[in-house]
């Protein structure tokens, strides 16, 4: 089935494997007239690119994006935008260590069972590298959103048990863990050093804040704002949970506390609190949309693990190579991308909600 | 936009408001030949029906399901199955208390802003009553799954801070909270009594276990098993979070712990642990699929709340009427339904994964 | 698979069989605020209703439409609109003549082969009665279109070899064949009488004219205006061909003749001719959209026909009962309906074409 | 909106403009395990390639296809297949003659009105060159179909008024017009020479025959076999009509003639005639599927034409450059491609029709 196409109006189709010729995305349904250059996309690609810090894989992925269609004289034309990222690092190497072995925590076993065989070079389609195409699409979606005054910003909320208390977006850029709290970042770095020295890996949580969304975005009862973002973000490899606003803590609360009271300010509807995380009944409620995604520890570790071969023999594996001891810092921009792509779609869907607005549009 | 249609092959379209003529669902893409009677569906409708316990609303919703099409001589025909539940309780009453007021924690405000006005009788389309149509669809999906030996069972994992430690599915049917642990159910009942006496409400967590799923179900990279269920379940009103397997706790774990090692047993691939919750790389991995959904406290409470009218005036509201002090026990079957509908779709999608199987099918 | 759901934003899901409990449609994605009553829909139902003339079946289908959801205080609310038509004529009769026999020109054989069995009462889902749900959906779409000044009108262009030369829409209502030419209608009536006396049936052509469509409607390269209408109209039972503008005659023309030259009139773009039928490159071009659909002769005839049983025995069949000697006059409103539903969808899709318009919409 | 994505399970997303960097397609949902090499696709690209005869444009398009993903060790992997065709002929030339002028019979005017501006180099996205991506996708679909013994063959049925009487597929390859009748091909060539000498162009009809399709393919009531192919084929630029079997002639027939009687032969269901063109009730009926598509004359002619500029000034245009005097011979493979892509999708959809088959599949 078609699992690599996402969206209804703003629609993306991603493709590519970690060690094939490249990766890319076709964006169909992007409105015409948006200023777009490769540099707009490259900016986000660079945030995802490995190798910049000691907490990211040492692989040189390159990730130079090229626009192949859909842009003319610096603006989107309304036709499909094709973006490609050629793999730089295709040198054929010996994959015999993983070719016949199912790595624990990986999709190898699932791929073989579903499709009968798999591209065993790196993770193939299930490699984290797949997210590069998502980030490219997200950068285009963000350009659309920025035209409407909507921003999407994510950051590392926690690594292992270390959680950012301060949330200073500027601070993120100053530490390699993309944490909005320098003191937490330092503690998390120590934790990571320890895990690395033990040939192990860590997980963490990404938090994302969306500002400027008009009230009423989301299409109940199935394509709600939160359910749509949930799918988009849960589809990122390694994400094991998502929550909006108070999330799982809301289950411990009371109605009288959890309900956000409304009031008016400067002619606009406001809420005294934001336990809802900006989503009520599946619609944006005017407050910031806030959600968190939990990432499991990187499954690729150099510790010995027990597993089986693809013929069912017991074996052990030590995964060599250049792997992130944590995916969270590099995943921050992927979370933003999936949220942005979803918002772009819902923003366009919302335009057909009312006949009075449609009449105005066509008059 | 089209927010009330869900699924790709097994596709449902729900409709109806809490105080209109009725609710229903059209199921398109259900395979032919499945034995299906109204009693198969009614069974689940009854689990959702209010009024059976003191922790559910006293409304008499009736919820008698009728099959209008798609079934002939006791079997599905492959054509759309139309199910209808006529509202019994349509007596016109006075809605002036909520007609012009935005209830905190409700979708009233969003509806007015998006559509220009709203059906203010009860919650209209955003009422919990909307889920009746989901349950009806879910019952049909479960029939399909049961033909393949797949079961979907959910239960109340926790209410407020009280969590079931024991997980005995038979126990669920014996207590009104649908908890699989009688001792926890008793404690939770006390907590609920207290909340009710304070005109307040509580939240909780539903856990769902899927057994018998073949390996490889799920369509990466976007329509994964977990991302698809996440959307389906997050689209249920009041759900604020979802997690699979260790979920948010995985973010606190290490790779060496979180990875589930593979082994063989009786010619089948097994895992020593199930931290993944049965999903790896977006595919089912052969272990039980386990996920949890967090529900916020019922927003309708009879405590005084500050809010505004639809013209922006400050006001207070006391929500009268028959409301659940907690939605969780009645939501259990809704969670099952949304999981079942999603699985039915993914099970059918998976059939086109391999050309060798397709050739066998058509030979 | 899901073959009974159609559309992207304005989406319909039809259901029902000819001799089951009823038929209906759920319309998802209809904008809020449109004035809509049952009488708006009934008007078109009555045009499709059989029994009014001697050229239509004598069955009493009733076809009284009921709105079950999505309308409040006389206006659409933006939530799904559920429409139902209960079958009046459900008396169980003896179907043993057709239960085991494959009627030539019918879907009986296909249904049995695809689904393993079929609802043999009447045509089941493949009965012409299925189109009642299309007409109901079309009536809602027309209300939307009329708010934007767009009209959709079809008529009987020809029956057998008799073709209307005059095209007076008022004339259609005056003759039972819905022909816009009284003289042609008289000749066609004679032809029909003759066919009926020979226990035979005739085919014909429906022509449809769409006025008031803005320039640029249609979504290349696949969801073009003409390709989308083609699918919608070809999905009506008995349609064997469709053409736009000069259609098949364009294949006999020359570029210098077939190209429509542009000019300006009152500040609007006009064309000297309309060989294109109002569609250029998949977009509406400002001229009237004109297309024609060819209908085969009614397959149900009371002449003796050779065929087989469902167990492969040779047999003969004489189809008794009340069948139209021609479907065309009653199909006119079905063609309008499918065109209207398609236009409603494309009109809403078009709103996201340009960022400048989107910015204006959200400012 | 998303007009460049097509299909439900076997899904394609095409991109690219005539004078941009290239064109391509992403195919999502292609089953794993199909032998596929670039040569399989190139074969069809070469059939579409211009320049081989005096009746095709002299442009050198190159059209060398490259597989960027989804194939590993010579077989499809089940992941998206990305195909790219880089444009060879990108030399910047002077477009001032068409930049501000609306060519009659072209999409220029529609593009400007819908999107606010357009890529005026060649036809941009509305160029016939866009069909190269369709052909590439079609070649992959044909490989899938050939595994199931299904063939799709089209040919030039007529050019202007000259129609092939003989239908010898081998003959097609021997004449530059791809006509299955050498004598008709000679007459058509003379007609074309005359048109060219008059700076004019001609239209024609393509006929397509599908063999080997199992009974029951097609998903009523909207995604029927014929309605789905109709959309696919009508979306090809220049197609103005499509008909199945007797098509428009069926409208002139009688039921007793048009109905195809069934009989058994060697245990298989056969029909005495094939007026239906292999489609009954939207399902394949076991006979060859036969349809015809009418192509208008190439709109680009070097005769003087009256038109307007994009600012509404009257002007004249003489279209220079290398244009086909007829698109039909090169469009033959495009028709095959769109039919093949549609069939691949419907073949996969059909697998979920019956629970007994599904149980067998999963057991």
PDB file of N, CA, C and O in Angstrom, chain D residues 16-72:
ATOM      1  N   UNK D  16       7.436  17.944 -12.752  1.00  0.00           N
ATOM      2  CA  UNK D  16       8.346  18.400 -13.786  1.00  0.00           C
ATOM      3  C   UNK D  16       7.725  19.245 -14.865  1.00  0.00           C
ATOM      4  O   UNK D  16       6.540  19.128 -15.169  1.00  0.00           O
ATOM      5  N   UNK D  17       8.554  20.107 -15.422  1.00  0.00           N
ATOM      6  CA  UNK D  17       8.132  21.000 -16.491  1.00  0.00           C
ATOM      7  C   UNK D  17       8.988  20.767 -17.737  1.00  0.00           C
ATOM      8  O   UNK D  17      10.084  20.232 -17.641  1.00  0.00           O
ATOM      9  N   UNK D  18       8.472  21.223 -18.857  1.00  0.00           N
ATOM     10  CA  UNK D  18       9.132  20.941 -20.128  1.00  0.00           C
ATOM     11  C   UNK D  18      10.543  21.514 -20.203  1.00  0.00           C
ATOM     12  O   UNK D  18      11.417  20.915 -20.807  1.00  0.00           O
ATOM     13  N   UNK D  19      10.765  22.690 -19.605  1.00  0.00           N
ATOM     14  CA  UNK D  19      12.074  23.305 -19.754  1.00  0.00           C
ATOM     15  C   UNK D  19      12.757  23.550 -18.422  1.00  0.00           C
ATOM     16  O   UNK D  19      13.632  24.408 -18.306  1.00  0.00           O
ATOM     17  N   UNK D  20      12.342  22.812 -17.386  1.00  0.00           N
ATOM     18  CA  UNK D  20      13.031  22.881 -16.110  1.00  0.00           C
ATOM     19  C   UNK D  20      14.163  21.863 -16.085  1.00  0.00           C
ATOM     20  O   UNK D  20      14.654  21.436 -17.126  1.00  0.00           O
ATOM     21  N   UNK D  21      14.555  21.447 -14.900  1.00  0.00           N
ATOM     22  CA  UNK D  21      15.698  20.540 -14.804  1.00  0.00           C
ATOM     23  C   UNK D  21      15.355  19.128 -15.249  1.00  0.00           C
ATOM     24  O   UNK D  21      16.226  18.379 -15.664  1.00  0.00           O
ATOM     25  N   UNK D  22      14.090  18.762 -15.122  1.00  0.00           N
ATOM     26  CA  UNK D  22      13.735  17.410 -15.525  1.00  0.00           C
ATOM     27  C   UNK D  22      12.314  17.078 -15.138  1.00  0.00           C
ATOM     28  O   UNK D  22      11.541  17.952 -14.717  1.00  0.00           O
ATOM     29  N   UNK D  23      11.971  15.823 -15.316  1.00  0.00           N
ATOM     30  CA  UNK D  23      10.655  15.330 -14.936  1.00  0.00           C
ATOM     31  C   UNK D  23      10.843  13.996 -14.228  1.00  0.00           C
ATOM     32  O   UNK D  23      11.892  13.368 -14.344  1.00  0.00           O
ATOM     33  N   UNK D  24       9.795  13.584 -13.551  1.00  0.00           N
ATOM     34  CA  UNK D  24       9.896  12.301 -12.893  1.00  0.00           C
ATOM     35  C   UNK D  24       8.617  11.881 -12.233  1.00  0.00           C
ATOM     36  O   UNK D  24       7.577  12.538 -12.362  1.00  0.00           O
ATOM     37  N   UNK D  25       8.721  10.749 -11.566  1.00  0.00           N
ATOM     38  CA  UNK D  25       7.552  10.199 -10.889  1.00  0.00           C
ATOM     39  C   UNK D  25       8.015   9.393  -9.681  1.00  0.00           C
ATOM     40  O   UNK D  25       9.079   8.773  -9.715  1.00  0.00           O
ATOM     41  N   UNK D  26       7.232   9.473  -8.616  1.00  0.00           N
ATOM     42  CA  UNK D  26       7.420   8.592  -7.473  1.00  0.00           C
ATOM     43  C   UNK D  26       6.258   7.610  -7.478  1.00  0.00           C
ATOM     44  O   UNK D  26       5.095   8.023  -7.532  1.00  0.00           O
ATOM     45  N   UNK D  27       6.586   6.325  -7.472  1.00  0.00           N
ATOM     46  CA  UNK D  27       5.551   5.284  -7.434  1.00  0.00           C
ATOM     47  C   UNK D  27       5.535   4.687  -6.041  1.00  0.00           C
ATOM     48  O   UNK D  27       6.500   4.063  -5.614  1.00  0.00           O
ATOM     49  N   UNK D  28       4.437   4.905  -5.336  1.00  0.00           N
ATOM     50  CA  UNK D  28       4.305   4.344  -3.993  1.00  0.00           C
ATOM     51  C   UNK D  28       3.308   3.197  -4.057  1.00  0.00           C
ATOM     52  O   UNK D  28       2.310   3.263  -4.765  1.00  0.00           O
ATOM     53  N   UNK D  29       3.590   2.154  -3.333  1.00  0.00           N
ATOM     54  CA  UNK D  29       2.639   1.048  -3.271  1.00  0.00           C
ATOM     55  C   UNK D  29       2.874  -0.016  -4.322  1.00  0.00           C
ATOM     56  O   UNK D  29       2.009  -0.871  -4.540  1.00  0.00           O
ATOM     57  N   UNK D  30       4.028   0.002  -4.981  1.00  0.00           N
ATOM     58  CA  UNK D  30       4.341  -1.082  -5.916  1.00  0.00           C
ATOM     59  C   UNK D  30       4.781  -2.304  -5.109  1.00  0.00           C
ATOM     60  O   UNK D  30       5.646  -2.192  -4.242  1.00  0.00           O
ATOM     61  N   UNK D  31       4.200  -3.454  -5.368  1.00  0.00           N
ATOM     62  CA  UNK D  31       4.565  -4.645  -4.605  1.00  0.00           C
ATOM     63  C   UNK D  31       6.059  -4.963  -4.712  1.00  0.00           C
ATOM     64  O   UNK D  31       6.696  -4.629  -5.720  1.00  0.00           O
ATOM     65  N   UNK D  32       6.571  -5.603  -3.686  1.00  0.00           N
ATOM     66  CA  UNK D  32       7.968  -6.011  -3.673  1.00  0.00           C
ATOM     67  C   UNK D  32       8.173  -7.255  -4.522  1.00  0.00           C
ATOM     68  O   UNK D  32       7.257  -8.047  -4.707  1.00  0.00           O
ATOM     69  N   UNK D  33       9.389  -7.411  -5.046  1.00  0.00           N
ATOM     70  CA  UNK D  33       9.779  -8.654  -5.695  1.00  0.00           C
ATOM     71  C   UNK D  33       9.633  -8.679  -7.196  1.00  0.00           C
ATOM     72  O   UNK D  33       9.895  -9.700  -7.836  1.00  0.00           O
ATOM     73  N   UNK D  34       9.228  -7.552  -7.796  1.00  0.00           N
ATOM     74  CA  UNK D  34       9.107  -7.519  -9.255  1.00  0.00           C
ATOM     75  C   UNK D  34      10.474  -7.209  -9.862  1.00  0.00           C
ATOM     76  O   UNK D  34      11.140  -6.264  -9.454  1.00  0.00           O
ATOM     77  N   UNK D  35      10.886  -8.015 -10.834  1.00  0.00           N
ATOM     78  CA  UNK D  35      12.136  -7.738 -11.541  1.00  0.00           C
ATOM     79  C   UNK D  35      11.984  -6.432 -12.299  1.00  0.00           C
ATOM     80  O   UNK D  35      11.059  -6.280 -13.090  1.00  0.00           O
ATOM     81  N   UNK D  36      12.864  -5.476 -12.047  1.00  0.00           N
ATOM     82  CA  UNK D  36      12.726  -4.168 -12.711  1.00  0.00           C
ATOM     83  C   UNK D  36      14.099  -3.547 -12.938  1.00  0.00           C
ATOM     84  O   UNK D  36      14.888  -3.385 -12.007  1.00  0.00           O
ATOM     85  N   UNK D  37      14.348  -3.205 -14.185  1.00  0.00           N
ATOM     86  CA  UNK D  37      15.581  -2.510 -14.518  1.00  0.00           C
ATOM     87  C   UNK D  37      15.255  -1.274 -15.347  1.00  0.00           C
ATOM     88  O   UNK D  37      14.131  -1.127 -15.840  1.00  0.00           O
ATOM     89  N   UNK D  38      16.223  -0.401 -15.492  1.00  0.00           N
ATOM     90  CA  UNK D  38      15.974   0.821 -16.260  1.00  0.00           C
ATOM     91  C   UNK D  38      15.570   0.504 -17.700  1.00  0.00           C
ATOM     92  O   UNK D  38      14.797   1.220 -18.312  1.00  0.00           O
ATOM     93  N   UNK D  39      16.098  -0.618 -18.216  1.00  0.00           N
ATOM     94  CA  UNK D  39      15.797  -0.974 -19.602  1.00  0.00           C
ATOM     95  C   UNK D  39      14.308  -1.296 -19.791  1.00  0.00           C
ATOM     96  O   UNK D  39      13.743  -1.051 -20.860  1.00  0.00           O
ATOM     97  N   UNK D  40      13.672  -1.803 -18.748  1.00  0.00           N
ATOM     98  CA  UNK D  40      12.235  -2.106 -18.841  1.00  0.00           C
ATOM     99  C   UNK D  40      11.436  -0.815 -19.069  1.00  0.00           C
ATOM    100  O   UNK D  40      10.391  -0.819 -19.726  1.00  0.00           O
ATOM    101  N   UNK D  41      11.911   0.237 -18.477  1.00  0.00           N
ATOM    102  CA  UNK D  41      11.208   1.522 -18.575  1.00  0.00           C
ATOM    103  C   UNK D  41      11.632   2.253 -19.853  1.00  0.00           C
ATOM    104  O   UNK D  41      10.827   2.850 -20.548  1.00  0.00           O
ATOM    105  N   UNK D  42      12.939   2.169 -20.123  1.00  0.00           N
ATOM    106  CA  UNK D  42      13.476   2.897 -21.279  1.00  0.00           C
ATOM    107  C   UNK D  42      12.764   2.508 -22.572  1.00  0.00           C
ATOM    108  O   UNK D  42      12.519   3.351 -23.440  1.00  0.00           O
ATOM    109  N   UNK D  43      12.425   1.234 -22.652  1.00  0.00           N
ATOM    110  CA  UNK D  43      11.741   0.700 -23.832  1.00  0.00           C
ATOM    111  C   UNK D  43      10.497   1.525 -24.166  1.00  0.00           C
ATOM    112  O   UNK D  43      10.247   1.873 -25.315  1.00  0.00           O
ATOM    113  N   UNK D  44       9.711   1.837 -23.141  1.00  0.00           N
ATOM    114  CA  UNK D  44       8.510   2.638 -23.375  1.00  0.00           C
ATOM    115  C   UNK D  44       8.844   4.112 -23.562  1.00  0.00           C
ATOM    116  O   UNK D  44       8.183   4.811 -24.333  1.00  0.00           O
ATOM    117  N   UNK D  45       9.883   4.580 -22.890  1.00  0.00           N
ATOM    118  CA  UNK D  45      10.302   5.973 -23.079  1.00  0.00           C
ATOM    119  C   UNK D  45      10.657   6.201 -24.551  1.00  0.00           C
ATOM    120  O   UNK D  45      10.335   7.235 -25.124  1.00  0.00           O
ATOM    121  N   UNK D  46      11.317   5.215 -25.130  1.00  0.00           N
ATOM    122  CA  UNK D  46      11.747   5.348 -26.517  1.00  0.00           C
ATOM    123  C   UNK D  46      10.560   5.403 -27.473  1.00  0.00           C
ATOM    124  O   UNK D  46      10.632   6.045 -28.519  1.00  0.00           O
ATOM    125  N   UNK D  47       9.487   4.730 -27.102  1.00  0.00           N
ATOM    126  CA  UNK D  47       8.291   4.780 -27.958  1.00  0.00           C
ATOM    127  C   UNK D  47       7.662   6.175 -27.934  1.00  0.00           C
ATOM    128  O   UNK D  47       6.997   6.577 -28.880  1.00  0.00           O
ATOM    129  N   UNK D  48       7.825   6.872 -26.815  1.00  0.00           N
ATOM    130  CA  UNK D  48       7.252   8.215 -26.700  1.00  0.00           C
ATOM    131  C   UNK D  48       8.193   9.276 -27.240  1.00  0.00           C
ATOM    132  O   UNK D  48       7.780  10.396 -27.547  1.00  0.00           O
ATOM    133  N   UNK D  49       9.479   8.940 -27.353  1.00  0.00           N
ATOM    134  CA  UNK D  49      10.490   9.938 -27.661  1.00  0.00           C
ATOM    135  C   UNK D  49      10.259  10.595 -29.014  1.00  0.00           C
ATOM    136  O   UNK D  49       9.953   9.918 -29.992  1.00  0.00           O
ATOM    137  N   UNK D  50      10.386  11.874 -29.079  1.00  0.00           N
ATOM    138  CA  UNK D  50      10.186  12.581 -30.351  1.00  0.00           C
ATOM    139  C   UNK D  50      11.419  12.421 -31.239  1.00  0.00           C
ATOM    140  O   UNK D  50      12.425  11.863 -30.828  1.00  0.00           O
ATOM    141  N   UNK D  51      11.295  12.858 -32.437  1.00  0.00           N
ATOM    142  CA  UNK D  51      12.482  12.985 -33.269  1.00  0.00           C
ATOM    143  C   UNK D  51      12.760  11.785 -34.138  1.00  0.00           C
ATOM    144  O   UNK D  51      13.592  11.850 -35.047  1.00  0.00           O
ATOM    145  N   UNK D  52      12.044  10.709 -33.913  1.00  0.00           N
ATOM    146  CA  UNK D  52      12.365   9.515 -34.689  1.00  0.00           C
ATOM    147  C   UNK D  52      11.771   9.572 -36.100  1.00  0.00           C
ATOM    148  O   UNK D  52      12.274   8.954 -37.009  1.00  0.00           O
ATOM    149  N   UNK D  53      10.703  10.304 -36.259  1.00  0.00           N
ATOM    150  CA  UNK D  53      10.095  10.383 -37.581  1.00  0.00           C
ATOM    151  C   UNK D  53       9.814  11.837 -37.940  1.00  0.00           C
ATOM    152  O   UNK D  53       9.874  12.724 -37.096  1.00  0.00           O
ATOM    153  N   UNK D  54       9.436  12.076 -39.166  1.00  0.00           N
ATOM    154  CA  UNK D  54       9.157  13.446 -39.591  1.00  0.00           C
ATOM    155  C   UNK D  54       7.805  13.921 -39.050  1.00  0.00           C
ATOM    156  O   UNK D  54       7.461  15.083 -39.198  1.00  0.00           O
ATOM    157  N   UNK D  55       7.052  13.011 -38.447  1.00  0.00           N
ATOM    158  CA  UNK D  55       5.751  13.430 -37.912  1.00  0.00           C
ATOM    159  C   UNK D  55       5.824  13.751 -36.416  1.00  0.00           C
ATOM    160  O   UNK D  55       4.835  14.009 -35.779  1.00  0.00           O
ATOM    161  N   UNK D  56       6.998  13.702 -35.869  1.00  0.00           N
ATOM    162  CA  UNK D  56       7.181  14.072 -34.462  1.00  0.00           C
ATOM    163  C   UNK D  56       8.066  15.297 -34.389  1.00  0.00           C
ATOM    164  O   UNK D  56       8.823  15.582 -35.327  1.00  0.00           O
ATOM    165  N   UNK D  57       7.991  16.020 -33.267  1.00  0.00           N
ATOM    166  CA  UNK D  57       8.823  17.195 -33.098  1.00  0.00           C
ATOM    167  C   UNK D  57      10.299  16.826 -33.239  1.00  0.00           C
ATOM    168  O   UNK D  57      10.707  15.717 -32.920  1.00  0.00           O
ATOM    169  N   UNK D  58      11.097  17.794 -33.683  1.00  0.00           N
ATOM    170  CA  UNK D  58      12.524  17.545 -33.886  1.00  0.00           C
ATOM    171  C   UNK D  58      13.322  17.748 -32.601  1.00  0.00           C
ATOM    172  O   UNK D  58      14.527  17.572 -32.568  1.00  0.00           O
ATOM    173  N   UNK D  59      12.635  18.181 -31.526  1.00  0.00           N
ATOM    174  CA  UNK D  59      13.354  18.370 -30.259  1.00  0.00           C
ATOM    175  C   UNK D  59      14.085  17.101 -29.849  1.00  0.00           C
ATOM    176  O   UNK D  59      13.587  15.999 -30.029  1.00  0.00           O
ATOM    177  N   UNK D  60      15.259  17.279 -29.243  1.00  0.00           N
ATOM    178  CA  UNK D  60      15.966  16.142 -28.691  1.00  0.00           C
ATOM    179  C   UNK D  60      15.683  16.104 -27.202  1.00  0.00           C
ATOM    180  O   UNK D  60      16.240  16.878 -26.436  1.00  0.00           O
ATOM    181  N   UNK D  61      14.756  15.254 -26.785  1.00  0.00           N
ATOM    182  CA  UNK D  61      14.410  15.276 -25.377  1.00  0.00           C
ATOM    183  C   UNK D  61      15.243  14.330 -24.529  1.00  0.00           C
ATOM    184  O   UNK D  61      15.274  14.444 -23.333  1.00  0.00           O
ATOM    185  N   UNK D  62      15.920  13.390 -25.193  1.00  0.00           N
ATOM    186  CA  UNK D  62      16.757  12.507 -24.410  1.00  0.00           C
ATOM    187  C   UNK D  62      15.938  11.449 -23.730  1.00  0.00           C
ATOM    188  O   UNK D  62      15.869  10.311 -24.169  1.00  0.00           O
ATOM    189  N   UNK D  63      15.282  11.814 -22.658  1.00  0.00           N
ATOM    190  CA  UNK D  63      14.392  10.862 -21.992  1.00  0.00           C
ATOM    191  C   UNK D  63      15.093   9.609 -21.533  1.00  0.00           C
ATOM    192  O   UNK D  63      14.572   8.501 -21.676  1.00  0.00           O
ATOM    193  N   UNK D  64      16.269   9.777 -20.980  1.00  0.00           N
ATOM    194  CA  UNK D  64      16.938   8.625 -20.397  1.00  0.00           C
ATOM    195  C   UNK D  64      16.496   8.503 -18.943  1.00  0.00           C
ATOM    196  O   UNK D  64      16.714   9.398 -18.140  1.00  0.00           O
ATOM    197  N   UNK D  65      15.874   7.397 -18.643  1.00  0.00           N
ATOM    198  CA  UNK D  65      15.298   7.246 -17.309  1.00  0.00           C
ATOM    199  C   UNK D  65      16.328   6.701 -16.343  1.00  0.00           C
ATOM    200  O   UNK D  65      17.186   5.884 -16.700  1.00  0.00           O
ATOM    201  N   UNK D  66      16.260   7.172 -15.099  1.00  0.00           N
ATOM    202  CA  UNK D  66      17.145   6.689 -14.050  1.00  0.00           C
ATOM    203  C   UNK D  66      16.300   6.293 -12.851  1.00  0.00           C
ATOM    204  O   UNK D  66      15.378   7.012 -12.472  1.00  0.00           O
ATOM    205  N   UNK D  67      16.593   5.125 -12.288  1.00  0.00           N
ATOM    206  CA  UNK D  67      15.899   4.673 -11.070  1.00  0.00           C
ATOM    207  C   UNK D  67      16.695   5.155  -9.868  1.00  0.00           C
ATOM    208  O   UNK D  67      17.857   4.808  -9.717  1.00  0.00           O
ATOM    209  N   UNK D  68      16.067   5.966  -9.027  1.00  0.00           N
ATOM    210  CA  UNK D  68      16.796   6.517  -7.880  1.00  0.00           C
ATOM    211  C   UNK D  68      16.535   5.766  -6.581  1.00  0.00           C
ATOM    212  O   UNK D  68      17.284   5.903  -5.623  1.00  0.00           O
ATOM    213  N   UNK D  69      15.454   4.996  -6.523  1.00  0.00           N
ATOM    214  CA  UNK D  69      15.140   4.304  -5.260  1.00  0.00           C
ATOM    215  C   UNK D  69      14.142   3.179  -5.504  1.00  0.00           C
ATOM    216  O   UNK D  69      13.556   3.083  -6.570  1.00  0.00           O
ATOM    217  N   UNK D  70      13.973   2.350  -4.502  1.00  0.00           N
ATOM    218  CA  UNK D  70      12.911   1.356  -4.516  1.00  0.00           C
ATOM    219  C   UNK D  70      13.250   0.065  -5.239  1.00  0.00           C
ATOM    220  O   UNK D  70      12.416  -0.841  -5.303  1.00  0.00           O
ATOM    221  N   UNK D  71      14.449  -0.024  -5.796  1.00  0.00           N
ATOM    222  CA  UNK D  71      14.874  -1.251  -6.469  1.00  0.00           C
ATOM    223  C   UNK D  71      16.219  -1.664  -5.869  1.00  0.00           C
ATOM    224  O   UNK D  71      17.111  -0.822  -5.710  1.00  0.00           O
ATOM    225  N   UNK D  72      16.348  -2.917  -5.507  1.00  0.00           N
ATOM    226  CA  UNK D  72      17.584  -3.402  -4.901  1.00  0.00           C
ATOM    227  C   UNK D  72      17.880  -4.780  -5.461  1.00  0.00           C
ATOM    228  O   UNK D  72      17.006  -5.643  -5.498  1.00  0.00           O
TER     229      UNK D  72
END
